[in-house]
Amino acid sequence: MQLQVTNSPFTSEQAELLNKLLPTLTEAQINWLNGYLTFYRAGNAGSAAAQVATAAALEAPAAAEVPAAPQLPREATILFGSQTGNSQRLAGRLADKLKGQGFDVTLSAMNQYKTNKLKEVPYLFIVASTHGEGDPPDNALTFHEFMHSKRAPKLEGTKFSVLALGDTSYEFFCKTGQDFDVKLAELGAQRIVDRVDCDVDFEDAAAGWLAAVESAVSAAATSAAPAASGAAASAAAPAAAGESEYTRANPFMAEVLDNLNLNGRGSDRETRHLELSLEGSGLTYAPGDAVGVYPQNDPTLVDEIIAALQWNAEEAVVTGKSGETSSLRTALLHHYEITVLTKPLLEKAVAFSGNSKLAELVNNKEELKAYMNGRDLLDLLRDFAPWTLKAADIANLLRKLPPRLYSIASSVEAHPEEVHLTIRKVEYEAHGRERKGVCSVYTSERLQPGDKLPIFIQQNPNFKPPVNPDTPVIMVGPGTGVAPFRAFLEEREETGAQGQTWLFYGDRHFVTDFLYQTDWQRMLKDGVLSKLDVAFSRDTKEKVYVQDRMLESGAQLYQWLENGAHVYVCGDEKHMAHDVHKALQTIIEQHGGKSAEEAAAYVTALQEQGRYQRDVY
């Protein structure tokens, strides 16, 4: 096709030169030139180059049919702070989308990122969860501290967006992501997509943020590479060979093979050892991973809620984003959360309550926090009647029933096509009523061998045994926190790992509460477990905990650290994990001859090196 002077902005001499050149170019040369001219136009807006680029687009339709190769690499940095792996997976999905648009992508955990590169980043995307009571996850601690210090650089040339993950049942919902969002703007970075805060049912909100970011960078792009092709490839890509079709959104119905109580007769606790079949699922896992279980709500509680509002249990209500429906009773049993009160729930409930005291409660932060603690939907309905609430309203009022995550207590090498879980039954009394843990009571009271349980595998790349099998390992796991260490040790037994292993275990009573006692005894005998220290808090006059046993063996523990040992902690975040962390610093300070500041830096270095990992909840 010849360029005609009459329908172009070129002189006859320019048209003649172009007509001589264009037929001689290869497809690759045309693509390169197309990208170069677009890039040149961005730096010389209004110049003759802009006219050339426009003419090339109008007069060379063949070039438009072939995706243009990117001219100069566009760069994006994606940093994630993740405790259980959700933020890391979402960050990976964004990385795939941006690579499809021709970006050079740096994808990194925050504690692995070299902050001296930050001021040179043109696009920065943060995906961060909030842990505990508003804290950054372990692998975001140092970066969060850096960003809020005087060392943080000005970022006027950076475009950014933040995806925050959290749980609205906690007071400081998505605080870590919010912190980063505010700080980046203060440092001069330009927000190209508003921050999105995700609750426990995060998939839809996260997908919306990913699409918005993809659209924003496409609109701002200087490259001629089509954005849609990258997005479509990312969204429509089939599962890789050997990858299971079962996911969080499409759980596998696993058959229950066994359901045993691990506590002895006379114990005031009940801990279930659940064995599930993975046969036919294609699911696999590694030590440190978790299983997500979709539970059922307590039928008695569901019936009491329906009775409180005099609803028809068989009335059809919406249960899915695509308009799927079920009976009201089925929806409350399987689809909606009814045991946890959140601020968004109470704020929405005000419109349906004829009791003015609910609005007063919602507007009082401290009273609201106190009221929500330990209460459920039935309490709300009884305390703030009368209600105009209809069954059809629950789809907009209640959040989806989230899966419960449990650390895997088995090695797939030792138990092919099986996965084992350790679940402690939760029962207590509060506000004049008996309360029951949703999943723990379901599995202990209503789940029998032969039943099916909807599950998925939640990979946790932030809680993994050392790659080198000769590396010494220190494991601290009281109560059900010991579950992943059964997996660690079974795996080491099957693979013949030679590194020394040291387990700290604690519970209430030796006789009735020593979970997996026979496993540990066998592993000690066989040399799979090198050392075992136990603390049974109710068997002695003064309570003794795992952190006390650590301090008692401080000199040896410090020597293990100096010999390259990795430390793993699993269990209660509010108390145990903090006490163990404090004990670890004390041991380093006392037996390493270090100041408090040097000991804290030592522990931070262990975290950054991946030698101190925690799976706490």
Coordinates of C-alpha atoms in Angstrom, one line a residue:
M1 CA 0.0 0.0 0.0
Q2 CA 1.5 3.3 -1.2
L3 CA 1.3 6.4 1.0
Q4 CA -0.5 9.2 -0.9
V5 CA 0.5 12.8 -0.4
T6 CA -3.2 13.9 -0.8
N7 CA -4.4 11.9 2.2
S8 CA -1.5 12.4 4.5
P9 CA 0.3 15.3 6.3
F10 CA 3.6 14.6 4.5
T11 CA 5.4 16.5 1.7
S12 CA 6.0 14.6 -1.6
E13 CA 9.6 14.1 -0.6
Q14 CA 8.7 12.6 2.8
A15 CA 6.1 10.4 1.2
E16 CA 8.6 9.2 -1.4
L17 CA 11.1 8.3 1.3
L18 CA 8.5 6.4 3.3
N19 CA 7.3 4.5 0.3
K20 CA 10.8 3.4 -0.4
L21 CA 11.5 2.4 3.2
L22 CA 8.3 0.7 4.3
P23 CA 8.2 -2.2 1.7
T24 CA 11.7 -3.2 2.7
L25 CA 11.0 -3.6 6.5
T26 CA 10.4 -6.9 8.2
E27 CA 7.5 -7.5 10.6
A28 CA 9.9 -7.2 13.5
Q29 CA 11.4 -4.0 12.2
I30 CA 7.9 -2.5 11.7
N31 CA 7.0 -3.5 15.3
W32 CA 10.2 -2.0 16.7
L33 CA 9.7 1.2 14.7
N34 CA 6.1 1.5 15.7
G35 CA 7.1 1.3 19.4
Y36 CA 10.0 3.7 19.0
L37 CA 7.8 6.3 17.3
T38 CA 5.2 6.1 20.1
F39 CA 7.9 6.5 22.7
Y40 CA 9.5 9.4 20.8
R41 CA 6.1 11.1 20.6
A42 CA 5.6 10.8 24.3
G43 CA 8.8 12.9 24.9
N44 CA 8.1 15.3 22.0
A45 CA 4.4 16.0 22.1
G46 CA 3.3 18.3 19.3
S47 CA 6.4 17.7 17.2
A48 CA 6.6 16.3 13.7
A49 CA 7.2 12.9 15.3
A50 CA 3.7 12.9 16.5
Q51 CA 2.4 13.4 13.0
V52 CA 4.6 10.5 11.7
A53 CA 3.3 8.2 14.5
T54 CA -0.3 9.1 13.6
A55 CA 0.3 8.6 9.9
A56 CA 1.9 5.2 10.5
A57 CA -1.2 4.1 12.5
L58 CA -3.6 5.3 9.7
E59 CA -1.7 4.2 6.7
A60 CA -0.3 0.8 7.9
P61 CA -3.2 -1.3 8.9
A62 CA -1.1 -4.5 8.7
A63 CA 1.0 -3.3 11.6
A64 CA -2.2 -2.8 13.7
E65 CA -3.1 -6.4 13.1
V66 CA 0.1 -7.7 14.8
P67 CA 0.8 -6.9 18.4
A68 CA 3.6 -4.4 18.5
A69 CA 6.7 -5.3 20.4
P70 CA 7.4 -3.0 23.4
Q71 CA 9.9 -0.4 22.7
L72 CA 11.7 0.3 25.9
P73 CA 10.8 -1.8 29.0
R74 CA 8.2 -0.4 31.2
E75 CA 8.9 -1.2 34.8
A76 CA 6.6 -2.0 37.7
T77 CA 7.4 -3.0 41.3
I78 CA 4.9 -5.1 43.2
L79 CA 5.6 -5.6 46.9
F80 CA 3.6 -7.9 49.2
G81 CA 3.2 -8.3 52.9
S82 CA 1.6 -11.6 53.6
Q83 CA 1.2 -13.9 56.6
T84 CA -0.8 -16.8 55.2
G85 CA -0.1 -16.3 51.5
N86 CA -3.2 -14.5 50.2
S87 CA -1.5 -11.2 49.5
Q88 CA 1.4 -13.0 47.9
R89 CA -0.9 -14.9 45.5
L90 CA -2.8 -11.7 44.6
A91 CA 0.5 -9.9 44.0
G92 CA 1.5 -12.8 41.7
R93 CA -1.8 -12.4 39.7
L94 CA -1.1 -8.7 39.2
A95 CA 2.5 -9.5 38.1
D96 CA 1.1 -11.9 35.4
K97 CA -1.3 -9.2 34.2
L98 CA 1.4 -6.5 33.9
K99 CA 3.8 -8.8 32.2
G100 CA 1.1 -9.4 29.7
Q101 CA 1.2 -5.7 29.0
G102 CA 4.9 -5.7 28.4
F103 CA 6.1 -4.6 31.8
D104 CA 9.3 -5.7 33.4
V105 CA 8.0 -6.7 36.8
T106 CA 9.8 -6.9 40.1
L107 CA 7.7 -9.0 42.5
S108 CA 9.1 -9.2 46.0
A109 CA 8.2 -9.8 49.6
M110 CA 8.7 -6.5 51.4
N111 CA 11.5 -7.8 53.6
Q112 CA 13.4 -8.9 50.6
Y113 CA 13.2 -5.7 48.7
K114 CA 16.2 -3.3 48.5
T115 CA 14.8 0.0 49.5
N116 CA 17.5 2.0 47.9
K117 CA 15.8 1.2 44.6
L118 CA 12.5 2.7 45.7
K119 CA 13.0 6.2 44.5
E120 CA 13.6 5.0 40.9
V121 CA 10.3 3.0 40.7
P122 CA 7.9 4.4 38.1
Y123 CA 5.0 2.1 39.1
L124 CA 4.6 0.8 42.7
F125 CA 1.8 -1.6 43.7
I126 CA 1.4 -2.7 47.3
V127 CA -0.6 -5.8 48.4
A128 CA -0.6 -6.1 52.2
S129 CA -2.6 -7.9 54.8
T130 CA -3.2 -6.7 58.4
H131 CA -2.2 -9.1 61.1
G132 CA -3.4 -9.3 64.7
E133 CA -4.5 -6.0 66.1
G134 CA -3.5 -3.8 63.2
D135 CA 0.0 -5.1 62.8
P136 CA 1.9 -5.6 59.6
P137 CA 2.6 -9.3 58.7
D138 CA 6.1 -10.5 59.7
N139 CA 7.6 -10.1 56.2
A140 CA 6.3 -6.4 56.1
L141 CA 7.6 -5.2 59.4
T142 CA 11.0 -3.8 58.3
F143 CA 9.6 -2.2 55.2
H144 CA 6.7 -0.6 57.1
E145 CA 9.2 0.8 59.6
F146 CA 11.4 2.1 56.8
M147 CA 8.5 3.8 55.0
H148 CA 7.5 5.6 58.2
S149 CA 11.1 6.7 59.0
K150 CA 13.0 9.7 57.9
R151 CA 15.0 7.5 55.5
A152 CA 11.9 7.1 53.3
P153 CA 12.6 8.9 49.9
K154 CA 10.5 11.4 48.1
L155 CA 8.5 9.6 45.4
E156 CA 7.2 12.4 43.2
G157 CA 7.9 10.3 40.0
T158 CA 6.1 7.2 41.2
K159 CA 2.5 6.1 40.4
F160 CA 1.0 3.7 42.9
S161 CA -2.0 1.8 44.2
V162 CA -2.6 -0.3 47.3
L163 CA -4.7 -3.4 47.9
A164 CA -5.4 -4.0 51.6
L165 CA -6.6 -7.3 53.1
G166 CA -8.2 -7.6 56.5
D167 CA -11.1 -8.7 58.5
T168 CA -13.9 -6.3 59.5
S169 CA -14.4 -8.2 62.8
Y170 CA -11.1 -6.6 64.0
E171 CA -11.0 -3.0 65.1
F172 CA -8.1 -2.0 62.9
F173 CA -9.5 -3.3 59.7
C174 CA -6.9 -3.2 56.8
K175 CA -4.7 -0.8 58.8
T176 CA -1.4 -1.9 57.2
G177 CA -2.6 -1.3 53.7
Q178 CA -4.1 2.0 54.8
D179 CA -0.8 3.0 56.4
F180 CA 1.1 2.4 53.2
D181 CA -1.6 4.2 51.1
V182 CA -1.4 7.4 53.3
K183 CA 2.4 7.3 53.5
L184 CA 3.0 6.9 49.8
A185 CA 0.8 9.9 49.1
E186 CA 2.6 11.9 51.7
L187 CA 5.9 11.1 50.0
G188 CA 4.6 12.6 46.8
A189 CA 3.6 9.5 44.9
Q190 CA 0.6 9.7 42.6
R191 CA -2.3 7.4 43.3
I192 CA -3.6 6.0 40.0
V193 CA -6.2 3.7 41.5
D194 CA -7.9 4.2 44.8
R195 CA -7.0 1.8 47.6
V196 CA -9.4 -1.2 47.9
D197 CA -10.0 -2.7 51.4
C198 CA -10.9 -6.4 51.3
D199 CA -12.8 -8.4 54.0
V200 CA -12.3 -12.1 54.5
D201 CA -14.4 -12.8 51.4
F202 CA -11.8 -10.9 49.3
E203 CA -12.0 -12.5 45.8
D204 CA -14.5 -10.1 44.2
A205 CA -13.0 -6.9 45.6
A206 CA -9.5 -8.0 44.8
A207 CA -10.5 -8.9 41.2
G208 CA -12.0 -5.4 40.8
W209 CA -8.8 -3.8 42.0
L210 CA -6.6 -5.9 39.7
A211 CA -8.8 -5.0 36.7
A212 CA -8.7 -1.3 37.7
V213 CA -4.9 -1.3 37.9
E214 CA -4.6 -3.1 34.6
S215 CA -6.9 -0.5 33.0
A216 CA -5.1 2.4 34.6
V217 CA -1.6 1.4 33.4
S218 CA -3.0 0.6 30.0
A219 CA -4.5 4.1 29.7
A220 CA -1.2 5.6 30.9
A221 CA 0.8 3.4 28.6
T222 CA 3.3 4.7 26.1
S223 CA 3.7 1.3 24.5
A224 CA 1.6 0.3 21.5
A225 CA 1.3 -3.3 22.9
P226 CA -2.4 -4.1 23.2
A227 CA -3.4 -4.4 26.9
A228 CA -6.4 -6.6 26.3
S229 CA -4.4 -9.6 25.0
G230 CA -2.4 -9.7 28.2
A231 CA -5.4 -9.5 30.4
A232 CA -7.3 -12.2 28.4
A233 CA -4.3 -14.5 28.5
S234 CA -4.1 -14.1 32.3
A235 CA -7.8 -14.6 32.9
A236 CA -8.4 -17.4 30.5
A237 CA -5.2 -19.4 30.9
P238 CA -6.1 -23.0 31.7
A239 CA -4.7 -24.8 34.7
A240 CA -1.1 -25.9 34.3
A241 CA -0.4 -29.5 33.7
G242 CA -0.8 -31.4 36.9
E243 CA -2.6 -28.5 38.6
S244 CA -5.9 -29.3 40.4
E245 CA -9.1 -27.8 39.2
Y246 CA -10.2 -27.4 42.9
T247 CA -9.6 -24.0 44.4
R248 CA -11.0 -21.6 47.1
A249 CA -13.8 -20.7 44.6
N250 CA -14.3 -24.3 43.6
P251 CA -13.7 -26.5 46.7
F252 CA -13.2 -30.2 46.6
M253 CA -15.7 -32.4 48.5
A254 CA -13.2 -34.5 50.6
E255 CA -14.4 -37.7 52.2
V256 CA -13.8 -37.9 56.0
L257 CA -11.7 -41.0 56.6
D258 CA -11.4 -40.7 60.3
N259 CA -12.3 -38.2 63.1
L260 CA -10.6 -38.9 66.4
N261 CA -10.4 -37.1 69.8
L262 CA -6.8 -36.6 70.7
N263 CA -7.4 -35.7 74.3
G264 CA -7.6 -38.4 77.0
R265 CA -10.5 -39.3 79.2
G266 CA -11.1 -36.6 81.8
S267 CA -9.7 -33.7 79.8
D268 CA -11.6 -30.5 79.8
R269 CA -10.6 -30.1 76.2
E270 CA -11.5 -31.8 72.9
T271 CA -9.1 -31.8 70.0
R272 CA -10.1 -33.6 66.8
H273 CA -7.6 -35.3 64.5
L274 CA -9.3 -35.2 61.1
E275 CA -8.2 -37.4 58.2
L276 CA -9.5 -36.5 54.8
S277 CA -9.2 -38.2 51.4
L278 CA -7.8 -36.3 48.5
E279 CA -8.3 -39.2 46.1
G280 CA -9.3 -38.0 42.6
S281 CA -8.8 -34.3 43.4
G282 CA -5.3 -33.7 42.0
L283 CA -4.7 -31.6 45.1
T284 CA -1.2 -31.7 46.7
Y285 CA 0.5 -29.7 49.4
A286 CA 3.8 -29.2 51.2
P287 CA 4.7 -28.9 54.9
G288 CA 3.6 -25.5 56.2
D289 CA 0.6 -25.2 53.9
A290 CA -3.0 -25.0 55.3
V291 CA -6.4 -26.4 54.4
G292 CA -9.3 -24.1 54.0
V293 CA -12.5 -25.7 55.3
Y294 CA -16.0 -24.4 54.5
P295 CA -18.0 -25.2 57.6
Q296 CA -21.7 -25.2 58.4
N297 CA -23.4 -23.0 61.0
D298 CA -25.1 -24.5 64.0
P299 CA -28.6 -25.6 63.0
T300 CA -30.0 -24.6 66.4
L301 CA -28.7 -21.1 66.1
V302 CA -30.1 -20.8 62.5
D303 CA -33.5 -21.9 63.7
E304 CA -33.5 -19.4 66.6
I305 CA -32.6 -16.6 64.2
I306 CA -35.5 -17.5 61.8
A307 CA -37.9 -17.8 64.8
A308 CA -36.8 -14.4 66.2
L309 CA -37.9 -12.7 63.0
Q310 CA -40.8 -15.1 62.2
W311 CA -39.4 -15.8 58.8
N312 CA -40.4 -18.7 56.5
A313 CA -37.4 -21.1 56.6
E314 CA -38.3 -22.2 53.0
E315 CA -38.4 -18.8 51.4
A316 CA -35.9 -18.5 48.5
V317 CA -33.1 -16.0 49.1
V318 CA -30.0 -15.0 47.1
T319 CA -26.8 -16.9 48.0
G320 CA -24.4 -16.0 45.1
K321 CA -23.2 -13.0 43.1
S322 CA -24.7 -14.5 40.0
G323 CA -28.2 -14.7 41.5
E324 CA -28.1 -18.2 42.8
T325 CA -30.8 -18.9 45.3
S326 CA -31.6 -21.4 48.1
S327 CA -34.0 -21.7 51.0
L328 CA -33.5 -19.2 53.8
R329 CA -32.5 -22.0 56.2
T330 CA -29.9 -23.4 53.8
A331 CA -28.5 -20.0 53.1
L332 CA -28.0 -19.4 56.9
L333 CA -26.5 -22.8 57.4
H334 CA -24.0 -22.7 54.5
H335 CA -23.6 -19.3 53.0
Y336 CA -23.8 -16.4 55.5
E337 CA -21.8 -15.6 58.6
I338 CA -24.1 -15.4 61.7
T339 CA -21.7 -15.8 64.7
V340 CA -19.6 -12.6 64.3
L341 CA -20.7 -9.0 64.5
T342 CA -18.8 -6.4 62.6
K343 CA -19.1 -2.6 62.4
P344 CA -20.3 -2.6 58.7
L345 CA -23.0 -5.1 59.7
L346 CA -24.3 -3.0 62.6
E347 CA -24.1 0.2 60.5
K348 CA -26.3 -1.4 57.8
A349 CA -28.7 -2.9 60.4
V350 CA -29.6 0.6 61.7
A351 CA -31.9 1.1 58.7
F352 CA -33.9 -2.0 59.6
S353 CA -34.2 -1.4 63.4
G354 CA -37.0 0.5 65.1
N355 CA -34.8 0.9 68.1
S356 CA -33.0 4.2 68.3
K357 CA -30.5 2.8 70.7
L358 CA -28.8 0.9 67.8
A359 CA -27.9 4.1 66.0
E360 CA -26.5 5.5 69.3
L361 CA -24.4 2.4 69.8
V362 CA -23.0 2.6 66.3
N363 CA -21.9 6.2 66.9
N364 CA -20.0 5.3 70.1
K365 CA -16.7 3.7 69.2
E366 CA -15.8 2.2 72.5
E367 CA -19.4 1.0 73.4
L368 CA -19.7 -0.6 69.9
K369 CA -16.4 -2.4 70.3
A370 CA -17.4 -3.8 73.7
Y371 CA -20.9 -4.8 72.4
M372 CA -19.5 -6.7 69.4
N373 CA -17.1 -8.8 71.5
G374 CA -18.6 -12.3 72.0
R375 CA -22.0 -11.5 70.5
D376 CA -23.7 -12.9 67.4
L377 CA -26.6 -12.1 65.0
L378 CA -29.2 -13.6 67.4
D379 CA -28.0 -11.2 70.1
L380 CA -28.4 -8.2 67.8
L381 CA -31.9 -9.3 66.7
R382 CA -33.0 -9.7 70.3
D383 CA -31.4 -6.6 71.7
F384 CA -32.6 -4.1 69.1
A385 CA -36.1 -5.1 68.1
P386 CA -38.5 -4.3 66.5
W387 CA -37.2 -5.1 63.0
T388 CA -38.4 -4.4 59.5
L389 CA -35.8 -6.8 58.2
K390 CA -37.0 -9.2 55.5
A391 CA -35.4 -12.5 54.5
A392 CA -34.5 -11.0 51.1
D393 CA -32.3 -8.4 52.9
I394 CA -29.8 -10.8 54.3
A395 CA -27.8 -10.9 51.0
N396 CA -26.9 -7.2 51.5
L397 CA -26.7 -7.3 55.2
L398 CA -24.6 -10.4 56.0
R399 CA -21.1 -11.2 54.7
K400 CA -20.3 -14.6 53.3
L401 CA -19.4 -17.4 55.6
P402 CA -15.6 -17.5 55.3
P403 CA -13.5 -20.6 55.2
R404 CA -11.5 -21.6 58.3
L405 CA -7.8 -22.2 57.8
Y406 CA -6.0 -25.0 59.6
S407 CA -2.3 -25.9 59.4
I408 CA -1.8 -29.3 57.8
A409 CA -0.7 -31.9 60.2
S410 CA 0.6 -34.5 57.7
S411 CA 3.1 -35.1 55.0
V412 CA 1.7 -36.2 51.6
E413 CA 4.9 -38.3 51.3
A414 CA 3.8 -40.2 54.4
H415 CA 0.1 -40.2 53.6
P416 CA -0.5 -40.2 49.8
E417 CA -3.8 -38.7 48.8
E418 CA -4.7 -37.8 52.3
V419 CA -4.5 -34.6 54.4
H420 CA -4.7 -34.5 58.2
L421 CA -6.0 -31.6 60.4
T422 CA -5.8 -30.8 64.1
I423 CA -8.9 -28.9 65.3
R424 CA -9.6 -27.9 68.9
K425 CA -13.3 -27.6 69.9
V426 CA -14.3 -24.1 71.0
E427 CA -17.1 -23.7 73.5
Y428 CA -17.6 -21.0 76.1
E429 CA -20.4 -19.0 77.7
A430 CA -20.7 -15.2 77.2
H431 CA -23.5 -12.7 77.7
G432 CA -25.7 -15.4 79.2
R433 CA -25.6 -17.8 76.3
E434 CA -23.4 -20.8 75.3
R435 CA -21.2 -20.0 72.3
K436 CA -19.8 -22.5 69.9
G437 CA -16.9 -22.3 67.4
V438 CA -18.5 -22.7 63.9
C439 CA -16.0 -25.1 62.4
S440 CA -14.6 -26.8 65.5
V441 CA -18.1 -27.8 66.8
Y442 CA -19.2 -28.8 63.3
T443 CA -16.3 -31.1 62.9
S444 CA -16.4 -32.5 66.4
E445 CA -20.2 -33.0 66.8
R446 CA -21.8 -33.3 63.3
L447 CA -19.1 -34.7 61.0
Q448 CA -18.7 -38.5 60.7
P449 CA -16.5 -40.8 58.7
G450 CA -18.0 -41.1 55.2
D451 CA -19.3 -37.5 55.2
K452 CA -18.0 -35.0 52.7
L453 CA -16.3 -31.7 53.6
P454 CA -15.7 -28.8 51.1
I455 CA -12.0 -27.9 51.3
F456 CA -9.1 -26.3 49.3
I457 CA -5.4 -26.1 49.8
Q458 CA -4.0 -22.8 50.9
Q459 CA -0.3 -22.7 50.1
N460 CA 1.8 -20.7 52.6
P461 CA 5.2 -19.8 51.1
N462 CA 6.0 -17.9 54.3
F463 CA 6.1 -21.0 56.5
K464 CA 8.4 -23.6 54.9
P465 CA 11.1 -25.9 56.2
P466 CA 14.7 -25.2 55.2
V467 CA 15.6 -26.2 51.6
N468 CA 18.9 -27.8 52.9
P469 CA 17.9 -31.0 54.8
D470 CA 21.0 -30.7 57.0
T471 CA 19.8 -27.4 58.5
P472 CA 18.9 -27.6 62.2
V473 CA 15.3 -26.8 63.0
I474 CA 13.7 -25.4 66.2
M475 CA 9.9 -25.7 66.4
V476 CA 7.7 -24.0 69.0
G477 CA 4.1 -25.3 68.9
P478 CA 1.9 -25.5 72.0
G479 CA -1.6 -27.0 71.7
T480 CA -2.9 -27.3 68.1
G481 CA 0.1 -25.1 67.1
V482 CA 2.1 -28.4 67.0
A483 CA 0.1 -29.5 63.9
P484 CA 2.5 -28.3 61.2
F485 CA 5.5 -29.7 63.0
R486 CA 4.0 -33.2 62.7
A487 CA 4.0 -32.5 58.9
F488 CA 7.6 -31.1 59.1
L489 CA 8.9 -34.2 60.9
E490 CA 7.0 -36.7 58.8
E491 CA 8.4 -35.1 55.7
R492 CA 11.9 -35.2 57.1
E493 CA 11.4 -38.8 58.0
E494 CA 10.3 -39.8 54.5
T495 CA 13.1 -37.8 52.8
G496 CA 15.9 -38.9 55.1
A497 CA 16.8 -35.3 56.2
Q498 CA 19.7 -35.4 58.6
G499 CA 19.5 -31.9 60.3
Q500 CA 18.9 -31.8 64.0
T501 CA 15.3 -31.1 65.2
W502 CA 14.1 -29.6 68.5
L503 CA 10.4 -29.4 69.4
F504 CA 9.0 -27.3 72.2
Y505 CA 5.4 -28.4 73.1
G506 CA 3.0 -27.3 75.7
D507 CA -0.5 -27.8 76.9
R508 CA -2.4 -28.1 80.2
H509 CA -1.9 -31.7 81.5
F510 CA 0.6 -34.4 80.5
V511 CA -1.8 -37.3 81.0
T512 CA -4.8 -36.0 79.0
D513 CA -3.5 -33.2 76.7
F514 CA -0.3 -34.5 75.1
L515 CA -1.3 -34.3 71.5
Y516 CA 0.4 -36.8 69.2
Q517 CA 2.5 -38.1 72.1
T518 CA 3.1 -41.5 70.5
D519 CA 4.3 -39.9 67.3
W520 CA 6.9 -37.8 69.1
Q521 CA 8.1 -40.8 71.2
R522 CA 8.5 -42.9 68.0
M523 CA 10.3 -40.0 66.2
L524 CA 12.7 -39.5 69.2
K525 CA 13.5 -43.2 69.2
D526 CA 14.1 -43.2 65.5
G527 CA 16.2 -40.0 65.6
V528 CA 13.8 -38.0 63.4
L529 CA 13.3 -35.7 66.4
S530 CA 16.5 -34.9 68.2
K531 CA 15.2 -33.1 71.3
L532 CA 11.8 -32.6 72.9
D533 CA 11.0 -30.1 75.7
V534 CA 7.5 -30.0 77.1
A535 CA 5.6 -27.6 79.4
F536 CA 2.3 -28.7 81.0
S537 CA 1.0 -25.5 82.7
R538 CA -1.6 -27.1 85.1
D539 CA 0.7 -30.0 86.4
T540 CA 2.9 -27.7 88.5
K541 CA 2.2 -25.3 91.3
E542 CA 3.5 -22.4 89.1
K543 CA 2.4 -22.4 85.5
V544 CA 5.2 -23.3 83.1
Y545 CA 5.0 -22.4 79.4
V546 CA 7.0 -23.1 76.2
Q547 CA 8.8 -19.8 76.5
D548 CA 10.0 -20.8 80.0
R549 CA 11.5 -24.0 78.6
M550 CA 13.2 -22.0 75.9
L551 CA 14.8 -19.7 78.5
E552 CA 15.9 -22.7 80.6
S553 CA 17.8 -24.1 77.6
G554 CA 18.9 -20.6 76.4
A555 CA 22.6 -21.4 76.0
Q556 CA 22.0 -24.4 73.9
L557 CA 19.3 -22.7 71.9
Y558 CA 21.6 -19.8 71.1
Q559 CA 24.3 -22.2 70.0
W560 CA 21.8 -23.8 67.6
L561 CA 21.1 -20.3 66.2
E562 CA 24.8 -19.6 65.7
N563 CA 25.0 -23.0 63.9
G564 CA 22.4 -21.8 61.4
A565 CA 19.2 -23.2 62.9
H566 CA 15.8 -22.0 61.6
V567 CA 13.1 -21.2 64.2
Y568 CA 9.4 -21.8 63.6
V569 CA 6.5 -20.7 65.8
C570 CA 2.9 -21.7 65.4
G571 CA -0.2 -21.0 67.5
D572 CA -1.8 -18.2 69.5
E573 CA -0.7 -14.8 68.3
K574 CA -2.1 -12.6 71.1
H575 CA -0.1 -14.1 74.0
M576 CA 2.1 -17.1 73.2
A577 CA 3.8 -15.7 70.0
H578 CA 4.6 -12.5 71.7
D579 CA 6.0 -14.3 74.8
V580 CA 8.1 -16.6 72.6
H581 CA 9.4 -13.6 70.6
K582 CA 10.4 -11.9 73.8
A583 CA 12.1 -15.0 75.1
L584 CA 14.1 -15.4 71.9
Q585 CA 15.4 -11.9 72.2
T586 CA 16.3 -12.4 75.8
I587 CA 18.2 -15.6 75.0
I588 CA 20.2 -13.8 72.3
E589 CA 20.9 -10.9 74.6
Q590 CA 22.0 -13.0 77.5
H591 CA 23.9 -15.8 75.8
G592 CA 25.2 -13.8 72.9
G593 CA 26.5 -10.9 75.0
K594 CA 24.4 -8.4 73.1
S595 CA 22.5 -5.3 74.1
A596 CA 18.8 -5.2 73.8
E597 CA 19.0 -3.3 70.5
E598 CA 21.6 -5.7 69.1
A599 CA 19.4 -8.7 70.1
A600 CA 16.4 -7.1 68.4
A601 CA 18.5 -6.6 65.3
Y602 CA 19.6 -10.2 65.4
V603 CA 16.0 -11.4 65.5
T604 CA 15.1 -9.0 62.6
A605 CA 18.0 -10.4 60.6
L606 CA 16.7 -14.0 61.3
Q607 CA 13.3 -12.9 59.9
E608 CA 14.8 -11.3 56.8
Q609 CA 16.9 -14.4 56.1
G610 CA 13.8 -16.6 56.4
R611 CA 15.3 -18.3 59.5
Y612 CA 12.5 -17.1 61.8
Q613 CA 9.0 -17.9 60.5
R614 CA 5.7 -17.7 62.3
D615 CA 2.2 -19.2 61.5
V616 CA 0.2 -17.4 64.2
Y617 CA -3.5 -16.7 64.6

